[in-house]
C-alpha cells in the first residue's frame, strides 16, 4: 500500500499546473475589466466635449428620438410592405387572350369579356384633349409625383372637410391602377396600405406613359365596357382617336362613377359631369375658357344603346367559369350560352336596393349580395353589390363572410345521416367545450328540445352538443364540402356555429342540395360554348359529370321538414311566402357584422347576405329581419306565373289541395313535353297556358305539309 507522502509527491505537478491556469484566468479577467473601465472612462471624457445644454440639448434629444422611431418605423413599414409586394407575384401584365360573347338563357346578347374584344390604342395616338381631360379630372400632378400625391391628397382632405362630404378623391392615377390590377374595392385599412406600397412599386417598375396606358386600358367605363377605347366605341360609335373635346370630357367624367354618369342610362347627369370636367381643364391650366366654350355649347351626342343594364357581376363570374372550361379546348374566341335570366336578375337587384334604401340607415348596413339558383342547378342571377361602377369586387363569389347560424343545416344534415330525426330530443342547456362556452341568442335558456324546435328557434347549444358528443368536427366539415362548399372551412370546434368564412355562392350551392332531392353537382352558369363558326366545344348536358347523391332520402326528408318549420314558427317568419311552402335558415354573426338568409322552394334557392365592406357592425340586424325581407320580395316575383314544384320529402309540400292538384298535373305535362322539347324554356312573363299554346302552334307549323303555288299562265309559259 502506497504511503500518503508518495501520493502527495505524485500529485504535486498536476496541482501546480491547475493553480497556474486559475491564476492566469483570474488575472486575464482582471486585465480585461481594467482595460474596459479605462476605455469607458476615456470614451466618456472624449464625448463630454460634445455635451450640450439648454436649447441645443432639446434638439439633440429630439433627433435621437427621431432616429430611434425612424428605425422602428422602417421595420414596421417593411412588415406592411411584404404582403403588398406578394400581390405582384406572377404575370400581372397578362390580359388574358379570351374573347367571349355572352348570351342569356333565351339567346339575347348580354355582354362581352376579354381584352381582345377591343384593341388598345397607344397613348401617343390618343387626341391631346383626351389625355388632358383625364389628367385634369383624375390626377393633375401625375407627372410630378412618385405614385402618391401628397399635395393633391391634402387638397382633397381640405375640400372634403369644408364641404362636410366627399367631394374630391385623393388617390392618384397610379394608386387607382394598383387597386385595379392587384386589389379589391373593400374599404379597409389593410387595402389602403397595400395600395400605397403598390403605387410606389409601379412607379419604380414602369414609366409614366406605361402607367397611364394600363390605367386607360383597364378602367371600368360603364355599360359593361373596360378601357377608354371600348367606351368610345360603345357610347359614340367611334375610336377614341376620333373623339372631340365634348366627347373626351364625357369619357373623362366616367372615371369617378361610371354607373351613375353612364350617358346611355342618364344623359343629363353625364353632360353635367362633362361640364365639370371642362371646368377642371380651365382650373388646372390645361385649356382656356375660350377653348372649352364650344364644347360647353355643343355637348356630346351618344349612340342610342337603350337602357338595358349590363349584368356585370354575373358576367365576371361567368367569364371565370368559361376560362376554366375552355382551357382544355384550346379555343379562345367563343360564344357562351348562359343560364342568366334578366327578369330574375332585375327583381333581385330591385329587392336588394329597395330594402337598403328603406332600412339601410336604420340598420347601419350599406352592402349586400345575392345568388339565385333554379332547382335544375342553373344560376339565374348574381348580385355582387349595389353598384358595379363604384366597386367591381364581387361580394357574391369572392367575399368570405362568417355564416353564423346559417351553417347549422350542415351540422344537422350530418346528424340526420348518423341516425337522428327531427323528433330526437337533445339538451339545449349550457355547455362548455374546453375553454369555449357558447351561449344562445340574447343568453336565452333552453331545456330539452327536439331538433326541429332547435332548428326553428336557432338554439346554439344544441348543434354544439351534437358536434361534441356525437359527431365530431371532421364529418361536419366533410358534409359541407360534399354539398358543394368550396370556401376553406376551419377545423376548429367553433366552426359549427358558422365562424368560417363562406361565399354567398357557396351557401346557395349547399342549400340547393335540399331542393334537388339530395343531389349535388348540377350548379352551372354555362350551358354551351360555341365557336364563331358554330362548332360546339362544350355542352353542359353532355360534358358535365352527372349529379350524385350526398344526402340519403331519409336524411333529406328530415332536413326539409326541419327547414320548412323555420319560416312558419322560427326565426324567418318575414321570409314566409303567400300560398307557397318554403324552407330556409337565418344567420347572424358576432357583433351583428353579417346577416344571412338562405332559403329555397321547389323551384328556386336563393342566398342573401347583408353587411358592410369594412366589417363594421350593423345596428342589431339579424338574418330574420332585412335579409329575410329581401329574399321574400324576390321570391314572390320569381314564383309568379310558373308551375309550382314541391319541396322533396315534405308530407304536405303545398298549401292546399287545389294547388297540389295543379302542381301534380303540371308535373305530368312537363314530363311528357320534356323528351320532345327539352331546349324550350318559358320566360316568366308568359303564363303556362300561353306557353303550351305557343308550343302546340309551333309543332303544327313544323308538321304541316308544304303548300304548292297554283299554276298560272305565267308559270306555264315559263315552263
XYZ file of C-alpha atoms in Angstrom:
719
model
C 0.000 0.000 0.000
C 1.370 3.450 -1.084
C 2.107 5.911 1.669
C 0.352 9.362 1.803
C 3.693 11.040 1.289
C 4.276 9.312 -2.053
C 0.706 10.246 -3.235
C 1.219 13.931 -2.471
C 4.547 13.862 -4.359
C 2.808 12.291 -7.428
C 0.017 14.908 -7.497
C 2.250 17.933 -6.963
C 2.977 18.858 -10.653
C -0.738 18.492 -11.669
C -1.907 20.726 -8.832
C 0.706 23.290 -9.731
C -0.428 23.444 -13.339
C -4.066 23.841 -12.292
C -3.152 26.623 -9.883
C -1.199 28.349 -12.626
C -4.139 28.124 -15.015
C -6.513 29.505 -12.412
C -4.164 32.384 -11.688
C -3.862 33.151 -15.430
C -7.651 33.131 -15.844
C -8.177 35.423 -12.847
C -5.504 37.855 -13.955
C -6.870 37.904 -17.504
C -10.351 38.724 -16.302
C -8.912 41.482 -14.141
C -6.917 42.894 -17.054
C -9.956 42.808 -19.371
C -12.118 44.534 -16.788
C -9.429 47.102 -16.104
C -8.973 47.871 -19.808
C -12.750 48.082 -20.329
C -13.084 50.567 -17.458
C -10.197 52.598 -18.794
C -11.703 52.601 -22.302
C -15.097 53.626 -20.968
C -13.527 56.436 -18.932
C -11.580 57.665 -21.975
C -14.689 57.483 -24.154
C -16.696 59.361 -21.557
C -14.064 62.074 -21.340
C -13.959 62.292 -25.138
C -17.726 62.548 -25.579
C -18.009 65.160 -22.851
C -16.565 67.531 -25.410
C -19.835 67.160 -27.391
C -22.167 67.557 -24.429
C -24.635 70.346 -24.949
C -27.099 72.016 -22.693
C -30.044 74.334 -22.921
C -31.993 74.508 -26.172
C -29.269 72.594 -28.044
C -29.791 69.605 -25.765
C -33.523 69.618 -26.649
C -32.722 69.481 -30.360
C -30.282 66.610 -29.851
C -32.823 64.675 -27.806
C -35.470 65.170 -30.500
C -33.094 63.993 -33.212
C -32.112 60.982 -31.144
C -35.727 60.010 -30.557
C -36.462 60.657 -34.203
C -33.729 58.264 -35.327
C -34.998 55.639 -32.898
C -38.583 55.978 -34.048
C -37.447 56.088 -37.666
C -35.599 52.808 -37.309
C -38.659 51.243 -35.732
C -40.850 52.754 -38.440
C -38.681 51.242 -41.161
C -39.152 47.807 -39.631
C -42.918 48.324 -39.418
C -43.081 49.642 -42.996
C -41.164 46.618 -44.223
C -43.581 44.294 -42.433
C -46.524 46.111 -44.040
C -44.896 46.196 -47.476
C -44.193 42.468 -47.755
C -47.880 41.423 -48.114
C -48.382 44.158 -50.719
C -45.422 43.088 -52.822
C -46.622 39.478 -52.733
C -49.561 40.658 -54.857
C -47.144 41.335 -57.729
C -46.110 37.682 -57.997
C -46.913 36.053 -61.322
C -47.532 37.561 -64.735
C -49.574 40.555 -63.595
C -49.257 42.215 -67.022
C -51.142 39.384 -68.734
C -54.522 40.495 -70.012
C -55.760 37.042 -70.998
C -56.415 36.204 -74.617
C -60.039 35.080 -74.303
C -62.751 36.876 -76.262
C -66.183 35.757 -75.061
C -69.621 36.967 -76.108
C -72.314 36.041 -73.588
C -75.951 35.205 -74.312
C -78.734 34.833 -71.757
C -80.967 31.773 -71.418
C -83.135 32.996 -74.335
C -80.262 33.782 -76.726
C -80.062 37.546 -76.213
C -76.588 39.089 -76.037
C -75.872 40.414 -72.553
C -72.228 41.406 -72.745
C -68.649 40.616 -73.638
C -65.478 39.907 -71.762
C -61.886 39.607 -72.890
C -59.246 42.182 -73.714
C -59.009 41.376 -77.433
C -62.607 42.380 -77.912
C -61.221 45.942 -78.178
C -57.774 46.865 -79.469
C -55.728 49.060 -77.193
C -54.881 52.496 -78.579
C -51.403 53.747 -77.617
C -51.359 56.893 -75.510
C -49.282 58.664 -78.181
C -52.094 58.164 -80.708
C -54.884 59.493 -78.465
C -56.018 63.088 -79.001
C -54.417 65.682 -76.769
C -57.796 66.689 -75.328
C -58.440 63.130 -74.112
C -55.218 62.974 -72.097
C -55.706 66.483 -70.718
C -59.326 65.794 -69.722
C -58.287 62.638 -67.830
C -55.371 64.299 -66.052
C -57.321 67.452 -65.189
C -60.043 65.365 -63.557
C -58.199 62.414 -62.045
C -54.596 63.494 -61.294
C -53.351 66.951 -62.290
C -49.876 66.351 -60.866
C -49.490 62.886 -62.400
C -46.118 63.676 -63.993
C -44.811 65.432 -60.880
C -45.333 62.915 -58.067
C -43.954 59.451 -57.391
C -47.156 57.452 -57.054
C -48.662 59.259 -54.070
C -49.609 62.901 -54.477
C -49.238 64.424 -51.002
C -50.346 67.873 -52.181
C -53.365 66.518 -54.017
C -54.301 64.399 -51.019
C -54.082 67.403 -48.688
C -56.188 69.476 -51.071
C -58.833 66.755 -51.259
C -58.981 66.394 -47.473
C -59.383 70.138 -47.045
C -62.131 70.297 -49.683
C -63.990 67.345 -48.143
C -63.803 68.826 -44.644
C -65.019 72.182 -45.890
C -67.945 70.586 -47.756
C -68.647 68.113 -44.913
C -68.836 65.330 -47.519
C -66.662 63.506 -50.028
C -66.396 65.911 -52.983
C -62.841 65.126 -54.090
C -60.768 61.969 -54.230
C -57.166 61.930 -53.112
C -55.969 58.808 -54.923
C -53.525 59.302 -57.768
C -53.854 57.513 -61.109
C -51.052 55.189 -60.005
C -52.949 54.279 -56.833
C -56.123 53.648 -58.810
C -54.193 51.406 -61.204
C -52.682 49.499 -58.280
C -56.182 48.858 -56.953
C -57.471 47.751 -60.373
C -54.525 45.433 -61.022
C -53.963 43.811 -57.660
C -56.629 44.663 -55.084
C -60.350 44.871 -54.426
C -62.611 47.779 -53.520
C -63.016 46.714 -49.888
C -62.784 49.761 -47.631
C -60.236 48.509 -45.152
C -57.020 49.981 -43.765
C -55.091 46.941 -44.982
C -56.208 47.587 -48.560
C -55.218 51.265 -48.410
C -51.768 50.383 -47.048
C -51.239 47.835 -49.802
C -52.456 50.348 -52.383
C -49.869 52.912 -51.271
C -46.956 50.460 -51.417
C -48.064 49.043 -54.762
C -48.311 52.556 -56.186
C -44.677 53.140 -55.245
C -43.769 49.753 -56.716
C -45.476 50.586 -60.020
C -43.677 53.907 -60.222
C -40.366 52.120 -59.676
C -41.012 49.479 -62.335
C -42.972 51.331 -65.029
C -42.671 54.614 -66.855
C -45.364 57.267 -66.516
C -46.546 56.514 -70.036
C -46.883 52.799 -69.261
C -48.844 53.536 -66.085
C -51.220 55.837 -67.950
C -51.626 53.292 -70.759
C -52.512 50.479 -68.370
C -54.924 52.730 -66.499
C -56.804 53.785 -69.633
C -56.967 50.173 -70.882
C -58.142 48.552 -67.634
C -60.538 51.022 -66.013
C -64.267 50.236 -65.946
C -66.223 52.794 -68.001
C -69.842 51.706 -67.517
C -72.137 49.856 -69.886
C -70.107 46.684 -69.429
C -67.055 48.266 -71.103
C -63.466 48.210 -69.878
C -60.972 50.678 -71.265
C -61.401 54.065 -72.895
C -61.321 52.662 -76.447
C -64.221 50.283 -75.740
C -66.138 53.111 -74.063
C -65.665 55.452 -77.034
C -66.988 52.785 -79.363
C -69.932 51.932 -77.097
C -71.081 55.489 -76.381
C -70.109 57.325 -79.576
C -69.635 54.587 -82.180
C -66.088 55.703 -82.966
C -62.491 55.148 -81.918
C -61.054 57.196 -79.090
C -58.657 58.630 -81.708
C -61.610 60.429 -83.317
C -63.447 61.903 -80.297
C -63.833 65.664 -79.945
C -63.418 67.732 -76.787
C -67.058 67.379 -75.668
C -66.869 63.584 -76.045
C -63.478 63.452 -74.324
C -64.919 65.380 -71.382
C -67.832 62.948 -71.125
C -65.453 59.970 -71.171
C -63.211 61.530 -68.509
C -66.267 62.167 -66.359
C -66.999 58.440 -66.193
C -63.941 57.597 -64.102
C -65.466 58.883 -60.874
C -68.746 56.936 -61.031
C -69.254 55.050 -64.321
C -72.645 53.667 -63.358
C -74.003 56.994 -62.152
C -72.749 59.013 -65.125
C -73.152 56.443 -67.928
C -74.748 58.526 -70.731
C -76.914 55.690 -72.061
C -78.521 55.481 -68.603
C -78.606 59.156 -67.561
C -77.592 61.545 -70.341
C -78.342 64.772 -68.378
C -76.118 63.620 -65.500
C -73.373 62.623 -67.954
C -73.479 66.047 -69.629
C -73.433 67.837 -66.275
C -70.407 65.782 -65.260
C -68.711 66.566 -68.603
C -69.205 70.260 -67.894
C -67.392 69.782 -64.579
C -64.509 68.180 -66.488
C -64.363 71.178 -68.807
C -64.151 73.438 -65.759
C -61.339 71.258 -64.416
C -59.438 71.768 -67.669
C -59.624 75.527 -67.190
C -58.835 75.470 -63.447
C -55.888 73.153 -63.979
C -54.404 75.381 -66.654
C -54.713 72.760 -69.394
C -57.021 74.901 -71.562
C -58.549 78.350 -71.611
C -62.229 79.133 -71.219
C -62.368 80.113 -74.872
C -61.066 76.696 -75.920
C -63.751 74.810 -73.964
C -66.633 77.178 -74.790
C -67.592 75.321 -77.975
C -67.735 72.026 -76.075
C -69.992 73.611 -73.439
C -72.376 74.941 -76.090
C -72.436 71.664 -78.047
C -72.432 68.731 -75.607
C -71.683 65.230 -76.823
C -74.326 63.122 -78.567
C -74.342 59.385 -77.949
C -75.337 56.270 -79.837
C -78.724 55.004 -78.676
C -77.979 51.771 -76.819
C -81.224 51.675 -74.843
C -81.297 51.489 -71.076
C -80.537 47.791 -70.706
C -78.229 47.327 -67.754
C -75.245 45.061 -68.172
C -75.192 42.208 -65.599
C -71.527 42.775 -64.878
C -71.239 40.785 -61.647
C -72.781 37.776 -63.388
C -70.539 38.254 -66.443
C -67.380 38.422 -64.306
C -68.285 35.125 -62.651
C -69.339 33.504 -65.940
C -66.085 34.650 -67.581
C -64.072 32.818 -64.934
C -66.227 29.723 -65.480
C -65.656 29.906 -69.248
C -61.892 30.173 -68.832
C -61.874 27.032 -66.687
C -63.926 25.105 -69.243
C -62.333 26.458 -72.428
C -58.760 25.996 -71.239
C -58.976 22.333 -72.257
C -60.454 23.001 -75.711
C -57.778 25.411 -76.952
C -60.492 27.727 -78.298
C -60.325 31.320 -77.046
C -62.857 33.194 -79.177
C -66.254 31.825 -78.189
C -69.944 32.486 -77.728
C -71.190 31.391 -74.288
C -74.813 30.411 -73.755
C -75.527 31.108 -70.099
C -78.325 30.380 -67.636
C -78.780 34.086 -66.919
C -82.372 35.316 -66.504
C -82.706 39.094 -66.912
C -86.115 39.182 -65.214
C -84.931 37.444 -62.060
C -81.721 39.491 -62.044
C -83.712 42.719 -62.210
C -86.044 41.536 -59.440
C -83.075 40.560 -57.233
C -81.377 43.929 -57.718
C -84.648 45.773 -57.120
C -85.367 43.881 -53.904
C -81.851 44.495 -52.591
C -81.827 48.194 -53.433
C -85.405 48.744 -52.218
C -84.700 47.414 -48.742
C -81.293 49.055 -48.396
C -82.782 52.409 -49.330
C -85.690 51.915 -46.955
C -83.871 50.435 -43.973
C -80.124 50.839 -44.635
C -79.643 53.792 -42.293
C -81.833 52.247 -39.608
C -79.755 49.076 -39.559
C -76.436 50.778 -40.455
C -75.908 48.466 -43.431
C -74.508 49.553 -46.778
C -73.895 46.452 -48.899
C -75.462 43.182 -49.896
C -75.088 40.189 -52.192
C -77.386 37.518 -53.555
C -77.330 34.364 -55.702
C -80.400 32.682 -57.221
C -80.232 29.072 -58.425
C -83.084 27.195 -60.069
C -83.791 23.665 -58.894
C -82.125 22.240 -62.029
C -78.854 23.860 -60.926
C -78.956 26.822 -63.310
C -77.571 30.033 -61.790
C -80.189 32.603 -62.793
C -78.948 35.788 -61.106
C -75.998 37.186 -59.152
C -75.996 40.443 -57.208
C -72.403 41.148 -56.225
C -73.046 44.556 -54.704
C -75.150 47.676 -55.010
C -73.089 49.478 -57.669
C -70.660 47.786 -60.039
C -69.330 51.153 -61.154
C -68.327 52.035 -57.607
C -66.896 48.600 -56.801
C -66.179 45.704 -59.145
C -65.489 43.416 -56.194
C -67.968 40.551 -56.423
C -69.264 40.022 -52.898
C -71.370 37.069 -54.034
C -68.499 34.940 -55.318
C -65.339 36.294 -53.655
C -66.181 37.775 -50.250
C -65.626 35.343 -47.379
C -68.040 36.298 -44.595
C -68.867 34.373 -41.434
C -72.078 32.413 -41.929
C -73.332 32.329 -38.344
C -76.343 30.113 -37.721
C -76.908 29.624 -41.447
C -74.138 26.994 -41.162
C -76.216 24.853 -38.790
C -78.037 22.890 -41.528
C -74.720 21.244 -42.416
C -74.399 20.137 -38.784
C -77.959 18.837 -38.657
C -77.585 17.103 -42.035
C -74.610 15.218 -40.609
C -76.696 14.323 -37.556
C -79.533 13.016 -39.752
C -77.052 10.746 -41.528
C -75.974 9.462 -38.105
C -79.456 8.295 -37.129
C -81.020 11.384 -35.588
C -84.526 12.518 -36.544
C -86.425 15.812 -36.245
C -88.104 14.432 -33.125
C -84.852 13.461 -31.408
C -84.548 15.218 -28.043
C -81.284 16.924 -27.100
C -80.462 19.176 -24.178
C -80.286 22.855 -25.052
C -78.751 23.800 -21.736
C -75.353 25.410 -21.151
C -72.323 23.544 -22.482
C -68.574 24.028 -22.362
C -66.147 22.594 -24.866
C -62.746 23.129 -23.360
C -62.437 26.866 -22.737
C -65.299 27.639 -25.128
C -68.763 28.179 -23.634
C -71.210 29.221 -26.373
C -74.450 30.973 -25.471
C -77.840 31.165 -27.109
C -79.125 34.361 -28.697
C -79.779 37.010 -26.024
C -78.491 34.468 -23.473
C -81.767 32.562 -23.741
C -82.013 29.243 -21.922
C -83.442 26.067 -23.379
C -84.083 22.772 -21.677
C -84.510 19.523 -23.553
C -85.792 20.297 -27.064
C -86.479 18.396 -30.246
C -84.118 19.022 -33.128
C -86.889 20.575 -35.223
C -87.521 23.117 -32.469
C -83.807 23.736 -32.022
C -83.509 24.418 -35.754
C -86.561 26.699 -35.900
C -85.547 28.685 -32.807
C -81.837 28.635 -33.745
C -80.657 27.268 -30.391
C -76.850 27.458 -30.409
C -76.043 24.921 -27.729
C -77.792 22.031 -29.499
C -75.537 21.797 -32.604
C -72.516 22.305 -30.352
C -73.635 19.399 -28.162
C -74.257 17.260 -31.244
C -70.781 18.001 -32.582
C -69.032 17.457 -29.256
C -70.805 14.327 -28.032
C -71.934 12.552 -31.190
C -70.491 13.769 -34.497
C -67.076 15.399 -34.277
C -65.780 18.211 -36.465
C -64.370 16.220 -39.395
C -67.687 14.642 -40.507
C -69.410 18.040 -40.398
C -66.685 19.651 -42.477
C -66.779 16.732 -44.902
C -70.561 17.068 -45.231
C -70.384 20.795 -46.035
C -67.691 20.210 -48.642
C -69.637 17.312 -50.150
C -72.662 19.597 -50.508
C -70.667 21.994 -52.691
C -68.994 24.421 -50.275
C -65.674 25.409 -51.848
C -64.569 28.032 -49.308
C -61.834 26.857 -46.918
C -63.513 25.744 -43.707
C -61.801 25.811 -40.336
C -61.417 22.576 -38.385
C -61.916 24.404 -35.098
C -64.847 23.480 -32.872
C -66.367 26.964 -33.257
C -66.940 26.111 -36.916
C -70.297 24.525 -36.014
C -71.693 27.998 -35.270
C -70.504 29.464 -38.552
C -67.188 31.133 -37.740
C -65.645 30.080 -41.060
C -65.801 32.484 -43.969
C -68.098 31.419 -46.801
C -69.247 32.983 -50.052
C -72.855 33.631 -50.968
C -72.396 31.317 -53.963
C -71.284 28.523 -51.625
C -74.344 28.990 -49.437
C -76.729 28.929 -52.389
C -74.983 25.843 -53.767
C -75.081 23.979 -50.460
C -78.744 24.707 -49.733
C -79.752 23.814 -53.299
C -78.962 20.203 -52.385
C -82.065 20.236 -50.168
C -84.179 21.462 -53.082
C -82.616 18.982 -55.536
C -83.609 15.824 -53.686
C -80.224 15.370 -52.019
C -78.110 15.584 -55.182
C -75.118 17.847 -55.794
C -73.118 18.705 -58.897
C -75.714 20.355 -61.097
C -74.856 24.003 -60.391
C -73.808 25.723 -63.595
C -73.833 29.043 -65.385
C -72.724 27.913 -68.846
C -74.948 25.635 -70.919
C -72.951 25.732 -74.156
C -69.734 27.126 -75.593
C -69.755 27.641 -79.352
C -67.044 28.906 -81.695
C -67.697 31.810 -84.049
C -68.254 29.258 -86.826
C -70.911 27.382 -84.849
C -68.855 24.435 -83.586
C -69.963 23.279 -80.128
C -66.913 22.827 -77.901
C -68.817 22.310 -74.634
C -72.336 21.220 -73.782
C -73.274 21.010 -70.117
C -75.913 18.343 -70.742
C -73.336 16.055 -72.351
C -69.944 17.040 -70.994
C -70.592 17.847 -67.333
C -70.299 14.981 -64.846
C -73.701 13.763 -63.667
C -75.006 14.890 -60.262
C -74.502 12.485 -57.381
C -76.353 11.934 -54.131
C -74.853 13.266 -50.910
C -77.930 13.022 -48.662
C -79.937 9.869 -48.187
C -83.671 10.065 -48.786
C -84.393 9.767 -45.076
C -81.892 12.468 -44.141
C -83.271 14.727 -46.872
C -86.841 14.235 -45.661
C -85.815 15.048 -42.094
C -83.816 18.135 -43.082
C -86.520 19.625 -45.286
C -89.112 19.008 -42.591
C -86.997 20.973 -40.109
C -86.034 23.756 -42.519
C -89.651 24.243 -43.604
C -90.537 24.972 -39.967
C -88.168 27.977 -39.788
C -90.385 30.403 -41.788
C -93.513 29.089 -40.043
C -92.622 29.074 -36.357
C -88.973 30.088 -36.226
C -86.629 32.974 -36.860
C -87.564 33.582 -40.513
C -91.246 34.443 -40.378
C -90.613 37.518 -42.507
C -89.488 35.188 -45.296
C -92.778 33.272 -45.438
C -94.336 33.270 -48.925
C -98.081 33.617 -49.528
C -99.594 30.260 -50.538
C -96.153 28.736 -51.163
C -94.244 26.396 -48.868
C -90.646 27.486 -48.401
C -87.738 26.452 -46.204
C -84.502 28.044 -45.087
C -82.283 29.246 -42.268
C -81.239 32.594 -40.868
C -77.735 33.527 -39.792
C -76.301 36.324 -37.655
C -72.644 36.678 -36.678
C -70.864 38.202 -33.704
C -71.410 41.931 -33.169
C -74.025 41.795 -35.953
C -71.366 42.135 -38.656
C -73.075 39.726 -41.055
C -76.697 38.764 -41.563
C -77.894 35.912 -43.806
C -80.987 34.267 -45.046
C -80.651 31.229 -47.281
C -83.911 29.655 -48.368
C -85.497 27.549 -51.058
C -88.746 26.365 -52.576
C -89.333 23.558 -55.006
C -88.426 25.976 -57.797
C -85.583 28.211 -56.591
C -82.819 28.513 -53.995
C -81.569 31.971 -53.039
C -78.877 33.106 -50.607
C -78.889 36.675 -49.275
C -76.080 38.388 -47.325
C -76.109 41.916 -45.905
C -73.334 43.774 -44.087
C -70.564 46.348 -44.540
C -67.369 46.086 -46.576
C -65.233 47.355 -43.696
C -66.691 44.763 -41.290
C -68.212 47.427 -39.060
C -71.178 46.116 -37.037
C -74.716 46.743 -38.175
C -77.382 48.088 -35.851
C -78.627 44.773 -34.391
C -79.593 43.418 -37.803
C -80.382 39.693 -37.730
C -80.877 37.262 -40.569
C -84.584 37.137 -39.814
C -85.011 40.871 -40.439
C -83.701 42.593 -43.576
C -82.160 39.551 -45.354
C -85.396 37.591 -44.936
C -87.372 40.535 -46.288
C -85.067 40.853 -49.323
C -85.439 37.126 -50.005
C -89.220 37.229 -49.628
C -89.741 40.133 -52.046
C -87.602 38.453 -54.705
C -89.269 35.067 -54.344
C -92.787 36.485 -54.578
C -91.869 37.829 -58.005
C -89.946 34.751 -59.133
C -92.924 32.452 -58.471
C -95.441 34.448 -60.472
C -96.984 32.617 -63.434
C -94.933 29.457 -63.053
C -95.839 25.884 -62.178
C -95.043 25.301 -58.519
C -92.828 22.341 -57.707
C -92.877 20.559 -54.343
C -90.020 20.608 -51.878
C -88.738 17.000 -51.828
C -89.544 14.919 -48.787
C -92.316 17.015 -47.255
C -95.539 15.257 -46.301
C -97.529 18.369 -47.227
C -95.462 20.181 -49.863
C -98.294 22.545 -50.880
C -100.501 24.947 -49.011
C -103.808 23.454 -50.147
C -105.130 20.551 -52.214
C -106.067 22.738 -55.190
C -102.509 23.896 -55.611
C -101.310 20.337 -55.104
C -103.579 19.048 -57.852
C -102.481 21.760 -60.252
C -98.838 21.106 -59.480
C -99.245 17.364 -59.993
C -100.941 17.965 -63.334
C -98.231 20.399 -64.356
C -95.524 17.929 -63.391
C -97.077 15.262 -65.631
C -97.355 17.626 -68.578
C -93.815 18.855 -68.079
C -92.548 15.270 -68.050
C -94.418 14.472 -71.289
C -93.054 17.522 -73.056
C -89.508 17.232 -71.705
C -88.497 14.485 -74.137
C -89.868 16.336 -77.182
C -88.810 19.848 -76.278
C -86.022 19.872 -73.701
C -84.419 23.038 -75.051
C -87.516 25.238 -74.823
C -87.638 27.459 -71.757
C -90.544 29.724 -70.909
C -89.999 33.342 -69.983
C -91.597 34.048 -66.604
C -93.659 36.818 -68.152
C -95.763 34.214 -70.018
C -98.347 32.046 -68.319
C -98.128 28.270 -68.576
C -101.261 28.141 -70.759
C -99.821 30.649 -73.228
C -96.542 28.775 -73.376
C -98.245 25.451 -74.115
C -100.380 27.085 -76.795
C -97.334 28.585 -78.493
C -95.536 25.241 -78.398
C -98.577 23.481 -79.946
C -98.743 26.082 -82.713
C -95.013 25.611 -83.370
C -95.460 21.857 -83.716
C -98.388 22.363 -86.108
C -96.304 24.589 -88.332
C -93.429 22.112 -88.272
C -95.633 19.159 -89.211
C -97.771 20.980 -91.799
C -97.259 19.913 -95.457
C -95.564 22.280 -97.862
C -98.139 24.183 -99.935
C -97.654 24.372 -103.711
C -98.484 27.611 -105.507
C -101.345 27.172 -108.077
C -100.386 27.071 -111.735
C -100.900 30.299 -113.713
C -100.426 31.164 -117.408
C -97.211 32.959 -116.496
C -95.752 29.944 -114.726
C -96.856 27.595 -117.536
C -95.220 29.803 -120.176
C -92.054 29.842 -118.087
C -92.014 26.058 -118.223
